[in-house]
Amino acid sequence: MTYVAVARSKYAKIAPRKSRLVADQIRGKDAGEARTILRFSRKKKAAGIITKVLDSAIANAQVKHPNIDVDRLYVAQIYVDKAPYLKRYRAAPRGRGVPILKRYCHITIELGEREEK
């Protein structure tokens, strides 16, 4: 199996743990079905970011292979990796500061083409 197209979103402003919940829902699904799942997902922020990456991957496939049938595309791989996070500090009792971590993630989607039967 070869990958038709790849799209990435780097330094997305959402925690990887929250994004993985949505990514697990569309892994292995057809591109159109994945779009529908994302549209009605309850995790609105993660679904919005992943929808943009999926649309970018579909557009990349159309540019790379002009005569490709979009209906045969499916999400071959999707993974969410940790990105560097911002560290902020909040005042705490007794003159201390407690860290607040602003987490980011990298989202990668690889599309494949299903074989005709």
mmCIF file of N, CA and C in Angstrom:
data_model
loop_
_atom_site.group_PDB
_atom_site.id
_atom_site.type_symbol
_atom_site.label_atom_id
_atom_site.label_comp_id
_atom_site.label_asym_id
_atom_site.label_seq_id
_atom_site.Cartn_x
_atom_site.Cartn_y
_atom_site.Cartn_z
ATOM 1 N N MET A 1 0.837 -1.170 0.000
ATOM 2 C CA MET A 1 0.000 0.000 0.000
ATOM 3 C C MET A 1 0.890 1.243 0.000
ATOM 4 N N THR A 2 0.602 2.151 -0.885
ATOM 5 C CA THR A 2 1.360 3.394 -0.942
ATOM 6 C C THR A 2 0.464 4.551 -0.521
ATOM 7 N N TYR A 3 1.092 5.562 0.012
ATOM 8 C CA TYR A 3 0.345 6.733 0.422
ATOM 9 C C TYR A 3 0.189 7.668 -0.758
ATOM 10 N N VAL A 4 -0.998 8.207 -0.898
ATOM 11 C CA VAL A 4 -1.304 9.105 -1.998
ATOM 12 C C VAL A 4 -0.913 10.533 -1.634
ATOM 13 N N ALA A 5 -1.223 10.942 -0.405
ATOM 14 C CA ALA A 5 -0.944 12.314 0.006
ATOM 15 C C ALA A 5 -0.763 12.387 1.518
ATOM 16 N N VAL A 6 -0.028 13.413 1.935
ATOM 17 C CA VAL A 6 0.237 13.646 3.355
ATOM 18 C C VAL A 6 -0.031 15.118 3.649
ATOM 19 N N ALA A 7 -0.577 15.400 4.823
ATOM 20 C CA ALA A 7 -0.749 16.783 5.272
ATOM 21 C C ALA A 7 -0.434 16.836 6.761
ATOM 22 N N ARG A 8 0.168 17.947 7.178
ATOM 23 C CA ARG A 8 0.555 18.115 8.579
ATOM 24 C C ARG A 8 0.115 19.477 9.094
ATOM 25 N N SER A 9 -0.216 19.499 10.358
ATOM 26 C CA SER A 9 -0.427 20.754 11.067
ATOM 27 C C SER A 9 0.549 20.733 12.229
ATOM 28 N N LYS A 10 1.457 21.682 12.247
ATOM 29 C CA LYS A 10 2.453 21.711 13.306
ATOM 30 C C LYS A 10 2.107 22.821 14.289
ATOM 31 N N TYR A 11 2.385 22.557 15.550
ATOM 32 C CA TYR A 11 2.153 23.498 16.641
ATOM 33 C C TYR A 11 0.682 23.911 16.735
ATOM 34 N N ALA A 12 -0.214 22.936 16.622
ATOM 35 C CA ALA A 12 -1.642 23.213 16.782
ATOM 36 C C ALA A 12 -1.919 23.502 18.255
ATOM 37 N N LYS A 13 -2.704 24.535 18.529
ATOM 38 C CA LYS A 13 -2.932 24.978 19.907
ATOM 39 C C LYS A 13 -4.042 24.161 20.559
ATOM 40 N N ILE A 14 -3.731 22.889 20.802
ATOM 41 C CA ILE A 14 -4.630 21.997 21.530
ATOM 42 C C ILE A 14 -3.782 20.875 22.107
ATOM 43 N N ALA A 15 -4.196 20.345 23.222
ATOM 44 C CA ALA A 15 -3.429 19.282 23.869
ATOM 45 C C ALA A 15 -3.489 18.000 23.039
ATOM 46 N N PRO A 16 -2.384 17.267 22.939
ATOM 47 C CA PRO A 16 -2.375 16.031 22.152
ATOM 48 C C PRO A 16 -3.381 14.999 22.652
ATOM 49 N N ARG A 17 -3.574 14.951 23.949
ATOM 50 C CA ARG A 17 -4.501 13.968 24.516
ATOM 51 C C ARG A 17 -5.928 14.194 24.015
ATOM 52 N N LYS A 18 -6.332 15.454 23.890
ATOM 53 C CA LYS A 18 -7.677 15.772 23.401
ATOM 54 C C LYS A 18 -7.788 15.501 21.906
ATOM 55 N N SER A 19 -6.727 15.785 21.164
ATOM 56 C CA SER A 19 -6.753 15.562 19.717
ATOM 57 C C SER A 19 -6.792 14.081 19.375
ATOM 58 N N ARG A 20 -6.127 13.263 20.172
ATOM 59 C CA ARG A 20 -6.093 11.821 19.890
ATOM 60 C C ARG A 20 -7.472 11.189 20.015
ATOM 61 N N LEU A 21 -8.317 11.725 20.878
ATOM 62 C CA LEU A 21 -9.677 11.204 21.014
ATOM 63 C C LEU A 21 -10.428 11.312 19.690
ATOM 64 N N VAL A 22 -10.243 12.422 18.993
ATOM 65 C CA VAL A 22 -10.915 12.627 17.708
ATOM 66 C C VAL A 22 -10.201 11.847 16.608
ATOM 67 N N ALA A 23 -8.874 11.821 16.647
ATOM 68 C CA ALA A 23 -8.107 11.120 15.614
ATOM 69 C C ALA A 23 -8.442 9.631 15.595
ATOM 70 N N ASP A 24 -8.658 9.046 16.761
ATOM 71 C CA ASP A 24 -8.985 7.621 16.835
ATOM 72 C C ASP A 24 -10.318 7.305 16.172
ATOM 73 N N GLN A 25 -11.225 8.282 16.130
ATOM 74 C CA GLN A 25 -12.542 8.053 15.536
ATOM 75 C C GLN A 25 -12.494 7.928 14.020
ATOM 76 N N ILE A 26 -11.525 8.574 13.352
ATOM 77 C CA ILE A 26 -11.526 8.580 11.883
ATOM 78 C C ILE A 26 -10.440 7.703 11.273
ATOM 79 N N ARG A 27 -9.617 7.073 12.090
ATOM 80 C CA ARG A 27 -8.542 6.226 11.562
ATOM 81 C C ARG A 27 -9.136 5.071 10.759
ATOM 82 N N GLY A 28 -8.699 4.924 9.495
ATOM 83 C CA GLY A 28 -9.156 3.833 8.637
ATOM 84 C C GLY A 28 -10.448 4.103 7.889
ATOM 85 N N LYS A 29 -11.096 5.225 8.127
ATOM 86 C CA LYS A 29 -12.371 5.541 7.485
ATOM 87 C C LYS A 29 -12.146 6.188 6.113
ATOM 88 N N ASP A 30 -13.175 6.134 5.256
ATOM 89 C CA ASP A 30 -13.127 6.839 3.977
ATOM 90 C C ASP A 30 -13.067 8.343 4.249
ATOM 91 N N ALA A 31 -12.510 9.099 3.295
ATOM 92 C CA ALA A 31 -12.329 10.538 3.498
ATOM 93 C C ALA A 31 -13.670 11.242 3.702
ATOM 94 N N GLY A 32 -14.673 10.899 2.902
ATOM 95 C CA GLY A 32 -15.990 11.522 3.045
ATOM 96 C C GLY A 32 -16.649 11.179 4.367
ATOM 97 N N GLU A 33 -16.534 9.927 4.770
ATOM 98 C CA GLU A 33 -17.109 9.491 6.045
ATOM 99 C C GLU A 33 -16.390 10.169 7.207
ATOM 100 N N ALA A 34 -15.074 10.330 7.085
ATOM 101 C CA ALA A 34 -14.296 10.997 8.134
ATOM 102 C C ALA A 34 -14.735 12.450 8.285
ATOM 103 N N ARG A 35 -15.008 13.115 7.166
ATOM 104 C CA ARG A 35 -15.492 14.500 7.223
ATOM 105 C C ARG A 35 -16.812 14.585 7.982
ATOM 106 N N THR A 36 -17.713 13.640 7.701
ATOM 107 C CA THR A 36 -19.011 13.626 8.375
ATOM 108 C C THR A 36 -18.844 13.389 9.874
ATOM 109 N N ILE A 37 -17.980 12.465 10.240
ATOM 110 C CA ILE A 37 -17.733 12.188 11.660
ATOM 111 C C ILE A 37 -17.192 13.437 12.353
ATOM 112 N N LEU A 38 -16.271 14.131 11.689
ATOM 113 C CA LEU A 38 -15.685 15.331 12.283
ATOM 114 C C LEU A 38 -16.713 16.451 12.416
ATOM 115 N N ARG A 39 -17.614 16.546 11.456
ATOM 116 C CA ARG A 39 -18.616 17.606 11.493
ATOM 117 C C ARG A 39 -19.504 17.482 12.731
ATOM 118 N N PHE A 40 -19.833 16.243 13.110
ATOM 119 C CA PHE A 40 -20.739 16.031 14.234
ATOM 120 C C PHE A 40 -20.014 15.623 15.516
ATOM 121 N N SER A 41 -18.713 15.805 15.552
ATOM 122 C CA SER A 41 -17.943 15.457 16.742
ATOM 123 C C SER A 41 -18.242 16.442 17.869
ATOM 124 N N ARG A 42 -18.201 15.953 19.097
ATOM 125 C CA ARG A 42 -18.474 16.816 20.242
ATOM 126 C C ARG A 42 -17.233 17.599 20.657
ATOM 127 N N LYS A 43 -16.055 17.137 20.269
ATOM 128 C CA LYS A 43 -14.819 17.863 20.575
ATOM 129 C C LYS A 43 -14.605 18.883 19.456
ATOM 130 N N LYS A 44 -15.252 20.025 19.566
ATOM 131 C CA LYS A 44 -15.332 20.984 18.464
ATOM 132 C C LYS A 44 -13.971 21.527 18.037
ATOM 133 N N LYS A 45 -13.118 21.879 18.992
ATOM 134 C CA LYS A 45 -11.845 22.497 18.636
ATOM 135 C C LYS A 45 -10.939 21.510 17.910
ATOM 136 N N ALA A 46 -10.810 20.305 18.451
ATOM 137 C CA ALA A 46 -9.961 19.290 17.820
ATOM 138 C C ALA A 46 -10.522 18.899 16.463
ATOM 139 N N ALA A 47 -11.837 18.755 16.368
ATOM 140 C CA ALA A 47 -12.464 18.366 15.107
ATOM 141 C C ALA A 47 -12.237 19.433 14.040
ATOM 142 N N GLY A 48 -12.287 20.695 14.415
ATOM 143 C CA GLY A 48 -12.063 21.776 13.455
ATOM 144 C C GLY A 48 -10.647 21.761 12.901
ATOM 145 N N ILE A 49 -9.670 21.553 13.772
ATOM 146 C CA ILE A 49 -8.272 21.522 13.338
ATOM 147 C C ILE A 49 -8.019 20.310 12.451
ATOM 148 N N ILE A 50 -8.523 19.139 12.856
ATOM 149 C CA ILE A 50 -8.298 17.918 12.080
ATOM 150 C C ILE A 50 -9.032 17.982 10.746
ATOM 151 N N THR A 51 -10.198 18.640 10.699
ATOM 152 C CA THR A 51 -10.918 18.813 9.431
ATOM 153 C C THR A 51 -10.077 19.605 8.440
ATOM 154 N N LYS A 52 -9.429 20.664 8.914
ATOM 155 C CA LYS A 52 -8.579 21.461 8.027
ATOM 156 C C LYS A 52 -7.413 20.645 7.486
ATOM 157 N N VAL A 53 -6.814 19.808 8.335
ATOM 158 C CA VAL A 53 -5.696 18.970 7.892
ATOM 159 C C VAL A 53 -6.186 17.931 6.886
ATOM 160 N N LEU A 54 -7.361 17.345 7.125
ATOM 161 C CA LEU A 54 -7.932 16.359 6.202
ATOM 162 C C LEU A 54 -8.237 16.992 4.847
ATOM 163 N N ASP A 55 -8.826 18.189 4.851
ATOM 164 C CA ASP A 55 -9.107 18.887 3.594
ATOM 165 C C ASP A 55 -7.821 19.197 2.840
ATOM 166 N N SER A 56 -6.777 19.564 3.570
ATOM 167 C CA SER A 56 -5.483 19.834 2.951
ATOM 168 C C SER A 56 -4.908 18.573 2.321
ATOM 169 N N ALA A 57 -5.046 17.436 3.000
ATOM 170 C CA ALA A 57 -4.537 16.170 2.461
ATOM 171 C C ALA A 57 -5.293 15.779 1.191
ATOM 172 N N ILE A 58 -6.608 15.990 1.176
ATOM 173 C CA ILE A 58 -7.406 15.684 -0.021
ATOM 174 C C ILE A 58 -6.981 16.587 -1.174
ATOM 175 N N ALA A 59 -6.776 17.873 -0.897
ATOM 176 C CA ALA A 59 -6.327 18.805 -1.933
ATOM 177 C C ALA A 59 -4.937 18.429 -2.436
ATOM 178 N N ASN A 60 -4.049 17.997 -1.530
ATOM 179 C CA ASN A 60 -2.710 17.565 -1.935
ATOM 180 C C ASN A 60 -2.787 16.357 -2.853
ATOM 181 N N ALA A 61 -3.713 15.442 -2.565
ATOM 182 C CA ALA A 61 -3.879 14.253 -3.408
ATOM 183 C C ALA A 61 -4.356 14.643 -4.804
ATOM 184 N N GLN A 62 -5.258 15.619 -4.881
ATOM 185 C CA GLN A 62 -5.778 16.053 -6.180
ATOM 186 C C GLN A 62 -4.709 16.766 -6.999
ATOM 187 N N VAL A 63 -3.819 17.496 -6.336
ATOM 188 C CA VAL A 63 -2.747 18.184 -7.054
ATOM 189 C C VAL A 63 -1.680 17.193 -7.508
ATOM 190 N N LYS A 64 -1.346 16.263 -6.624
ATOM 191 C CA LYS A 64 -0.285 15.305 -6.919
ATOM 192 C C LYS A 64 -0.709 14.289 -7.978
ATOM 193 N N HIS A 65 -1.973 13.869 -7.924
ATOM 194 C CA HIS A 65 -2.523 12.893 -8.878
ATOM 195 C C HIS A 65 -3.813 13.482 -9.457
ATOM 196 N N PRO A 66 -3.742 14.239 -10.553
ATOM 197 C CA PRO A 66 -4.919 14.959 -11.070
ATOM 198 C C PRO A 66 -6.109 14.071 -11.434
ATOM 199 N N ASN A 67 -5.872 12.819 -11.825
ATOM 200 C CA ASN A 67 -6.991 11.980 -12.253
ATOM 201 C C ASN A 67 -7.448 11.006 -11.163
ATOM 202 N N ILE A 68 -7.180 11.322 -9.914
ATOM 203 C CA ILE A 68 -7.537 10.422 -8.812
ATOM 204 C C ILE A 68 -9.027 10.549 -8.484
ATOM 205 N N ASP A 69 -9.628 9.434 -8.087
ATOM 206 C CA ASP A 69 -11.021 9.422 -7.664
ATOM 207 C C ASP A 69 -11.061 9.688 -6.160
ATOM 208 N N VAL A 70 -11.603 10.834 -5.777
ATOM 209 C CA VAL A 70 -11.600 11.254 -4.373
ATOM 210 C C VAL A 70 -12.435 10.302 -3.510
ATOM 211 N N ASP A 71 -13.427 9.651 -4.107
ATOM 212 C CA ASP A 71 -14.288 8.748 -3.342
ATOM 213 C C ASP A 71 -13.545 7.496 -2.880
ATOM 214 N N ARG A 72 -12.408 7.188 -3.481
ATOM 215 C CA ARG A 72 -11.640 6.001 -3.092
ATOM 216 C C ARG A 72 -10.555 6.310 -2.063
ATOM 217 N N LEU A 73 -10.419 7.562 -1.669
ATOM 218 C CA LEU A 73 -9.415 7.933 -0.664
ATOM 219 C C LEU A 73 -9.895 7.552 0.734
ATOM 220 N N TYR A 74 -8.960 7.139 1.578
ATOM 221 C CA TYR A 74 -9.277 6.837 2.969
ATOM 222 C C TYR A 74 -8.115 7.267 3.853
ATOM 223 N N VAL A 75 -8.387 7.394 5.130
ATOM 224 C CA VAL A 75 -7.377 7.823 6.099
ATOM 225 C C VAL A 75 -6.526 6.602 6.443
ATOM 226 N N ALA A 76 -5.386 6.473 5.780
ATOM 227 C CA ALA A 76 -4.507 5.326 5.999
ATOM 228 C C ALA A 76 -3.826 5.427 7.359
ATOM 229 N N GLN A 77 -3.341 6.609 7.686
ATOM 230 C CA GLN A 77 -2.704 6.832 8.990
ATOM 231 C C GLN A 77 -3.043 8.223 9.471
ATOM 232 N N ILE A 78 -3.272 8.329 10.751
ATOM 233 C CA ILE A 78 -3.391 9.642 11.385
ATOM 234 C C ILE A 78 -2.730 9.513 12.747
ATOM 235 N N TYR A 79 -1.844 10.424 13.047
ATOM 236 C CA TYR A 79 -1.221 10.383 14.363
ATOM 237 C C TYR A 79 -1.002 11.792 14.884
ATOM 238 N N VAL A 80 -1.026 11.879 16.206
ATOM 239 C CA VAL A 80 -0.901 13.153 16.903
ATOM 240 C C VAL A 80 0.300 13.043 17.828
ATOM 241 N N ASP A 81 1.275 13.911 17.623
ATOM 242 C CA ASP A 81 2.496 13.904 18.422
ATOM 243 C C ASP A 81 2.556 15.140 19.314
ATOM 244 N N LYS A 82 3.325 15.012 20.393
ATOM 245 C CA LYS A 82 3.540 16.158 21.270
ATOM 246 C C LYS A 82 4.421 17.183 20.574
ATOM 247 N N ALA A 83 4.161 18.438 20.848
ATOM 248 C CA ALA A 83 5.013 19.528 20.384
ATOM 249 C C ALA A 83 5.574 20.217 21.634
ATOM 250 N N PRO A 84 6.578 21.053 21.464
ATOM 251 C CA PRO A 84 7.068 21.794 22.626
ATOM 252 C C PRO A 84 5.943 22.634 23.232
ATOM 253 N N TYR A 85 5.934 22.763 24.547
ATOM 254 C CA TYR A 85 4.863 23.537 25.150
ATOM 255 C C TYR A 85 5.400 24.782 25.828
ATOM 256 N N LEU A 86 4.522 25.757 25.962
ATOM 257 C CA LEU A 86 4.881 27.011 26.612
ATOM 258 C C LEU A 86 4.730 26.841 28.119
ATOM 259 N N LYS A 87 5.658 27.403 28.868
ATOM 260 C CA LYS A 87 5.585 27.337 30.319
ATOM 261 C C LYS A 87 5.237 28.725 30.848
ATOM 262 N N ARG A 88 4.191 28.777 31.629
ATOM 263 C CA ARG A 88 3.783 30.005 32.289
ATOM 264 C C ARG A 88 3.720 29.711 33.782
ATOM 265 N N TYR A 89 3.814 30.737 34.596
ATOM 266 C CA TYR A 89 3.771 30.537 36.041
ATOM 267 C C TYR A 89 2.674 31.391 36.649
ATOM 268 N N ARG A 90 2.009 30.815 37.644
ATOM 269 C CA ARG A 90 0.921 31.475 38.331
ATOM 270 C C ARG A 90 1.316 31.602 39.798
ATOM 271 N N ALA A 91 0.975 32.706 40.393
ATOM 272 C CA ALA A 91 1.311 32.921 41.799
ATOM 273 C C ALA A 91 0.557 31.934 42.680
ATOM 274 N N ALA A 92 1.247 31.434 43.685
ATOM 275 C CA ALA A 92 0.660 30.478 44.620
ATOM 276 C C ALA A 92 0.968 30.950 46.041
ATOM 277 N N PRO A 93 0.347 30.340 47.037
ATOM 278 C CA PRO A 93 0.614 30.765 48.420
ATOM 279 C C PRO A 93 2.088 30.600 48.811
ATOM 280 N N ARG A 94 2.488 31.332 49.821
ATOM 281 C CA ARG A 94 3.843 31.289 50.382
ATOM 282 C C ARG A 94 4.915 31.715 49.380
ATOM 283 N N GLY A 95 4.562 32.608 48.482
ATOM 284 C CA GLY A 95 5.543 33.162 47.562
ATOM 285 C C GLY A 95 6.013 32.216 46.473
ATOM 286 N N ARG A 96 5.301 31.137 46.288
ATOM 287 C CA ARG A 96 5.705 30.174 45.257
ATOM 288 C C ARG A 96 5.056 30.523 43.922
ATOM 289 N N GLY A 97 5.552 29.879 42.898
ATOM 290 C CA GLY A 97 4.922 29.954 41.586
ATOM 291 C C GLY A 97 4.662 28.542 41.101
ATOM 292 N N VAL A 98 3.478 28.287 40.601
ATOM 293 C CA VAL A 98 3.176 26.948 40.082
ATOM 294 C C VAL A 98 3.131 27.019 38.558
ATOM 295 N N PRO A 99 3.723 26.023 37.890
ATOM 296 C CA PRO A 99 3.775 26.079 36.428
ATOM 297 C C PRO A 99 2.425 25.772 35.783
ATOM 298 N N ILE A 100 2.162 26.473 34.710
ATOM 299 C CA ILE A 100 1.014 26.196 33.851
ATOM 300 C C ILE A 100 1.600 25.854 32.490
ATOM 301 N N LEU A 101 1.260 24.691 31.966
ATOM 302 C CA LEU A 101 1.805 24.239 30.689
ATOM 303 C C LEU A 101 0.774 24.432 29.586
ATOM 304 N N LYS A 102 1.115 25.214 28.589
ATOM 305 C CA LYS A 102 0.251 25.409 27.423
ATOM 306 C C LYS A 102 0.692 24.388 26.385
ATOM 307 N N ARG A 103 -0.094 23.346 26.213
ATOM 308 C CA ARG A 103 0.317 22.222 25.367
ATOM 309 C C ARG A 103 -0.059 22.436 23.906
ATOM 310 N N TYR A 104 0.837 21.985 23.035
ATOM 311 C CA TYR A 104 0.643 22.050 21.591
ATOM 312 C C TYR A 104 0.840 20.650 21.024
ATOM 313 N N CYS A 105 0.440 20.446 19.757
ATOM 314 C CA CYS A 105 0.625 19.129 19.150
ATOM 315 C C CYS A 105 0.868 19.262 17.647
ATOM 316 N N HIS A 106 1.422 18.206 17.075
ATOM 317 C CA HIS A 106 1.591 18.082 15.629
ATOM 318 C C HIS A 106 0.613 17.008 15.159
ATOM 319 N N ILE A 107 -0.172 17.310 14.123
ATOM 320 C CA ILE A 107 -1.156 16.363 13.592
ATOM 321 C C ILE A 107 -0.743 15.996 12.174
ATOM 322 N N THR A 108 -0.654 14.705 11.877
ATOM 323 C CA THR A 108 -0.270 14.221 10.549
ATOM 324 C C THR A 108 -1.337 13.263 10.039
ATOM 325 N N ILE A 109 -1.778 13.490 8.801
ATOM 326 C CA ILE A 109 -2.747 12.600 8.153
ATOM 327 C C ILE A 109 -2.144 12.116 6.845
ATOM 328 N N GLU A 110 -2.153 10.798 6.643
ATOM 329 C CA GLU A 110 -1.693 10.191 5.396
ATOM 330 C C GLU A 110 -2.884 9.487 4.756
ATOM 331 N N LEU A 111 -3.167 9.849 3.518
ATOM 332 C CA LEU A 111 -4.284 9.247 2.793
ATOM 333 C C LEU A 111 -3.787 8.150 1.870
ATOM 334 N N GLY A 112 -4.568 7.101 1.745
ATOM 335 C CA GLY A 112 -4.288 6.023 0.805
ATOM 336 C C GLY A 112 -5.455 5.893 -0.157
ATOM 337 N N GLU A 113 -5.272 5.074 -1.176
ATOM 338 C CA GLU A 113 -6.340 4.861 -2.157
ATOM 339 C C GLU A 113 -6.777 3.406 -2.080
ATOM 340 N N ARG A 114 -8.073 3.196 -1.913
ATOM 341 C CA ARG A 114 -8.608 1.830 -1.841
ATOM 342 C C ARG A 114 -8.583 1.198 -3.226
ATOM 343 N N GLU A 115 -8.301 -0.092 -3.245
ATOM 344 C CA GLU A 115 -8.292 -0.833 -4.505
ATOM 345 C C GLU A 115 -9.722 -1.134 -4.936
ATOM 346 N N GLU A 116 -9.953 -1.119 -6.234
ATOM 347 C CA GLU A 116 -11.272 -1.497 -6.745
ATOM 348 C C GLU A 116 -11.409 -3.002 -6.697
ATOM 349 N N LYS A 117 -12.613 -3.451 -6.365
ATOM 350 C CA LYS A 117 -12.827 -4.895 -6.266
ATOM 351 C C LYS A 117 -13.501 -5.436 -7.493
#
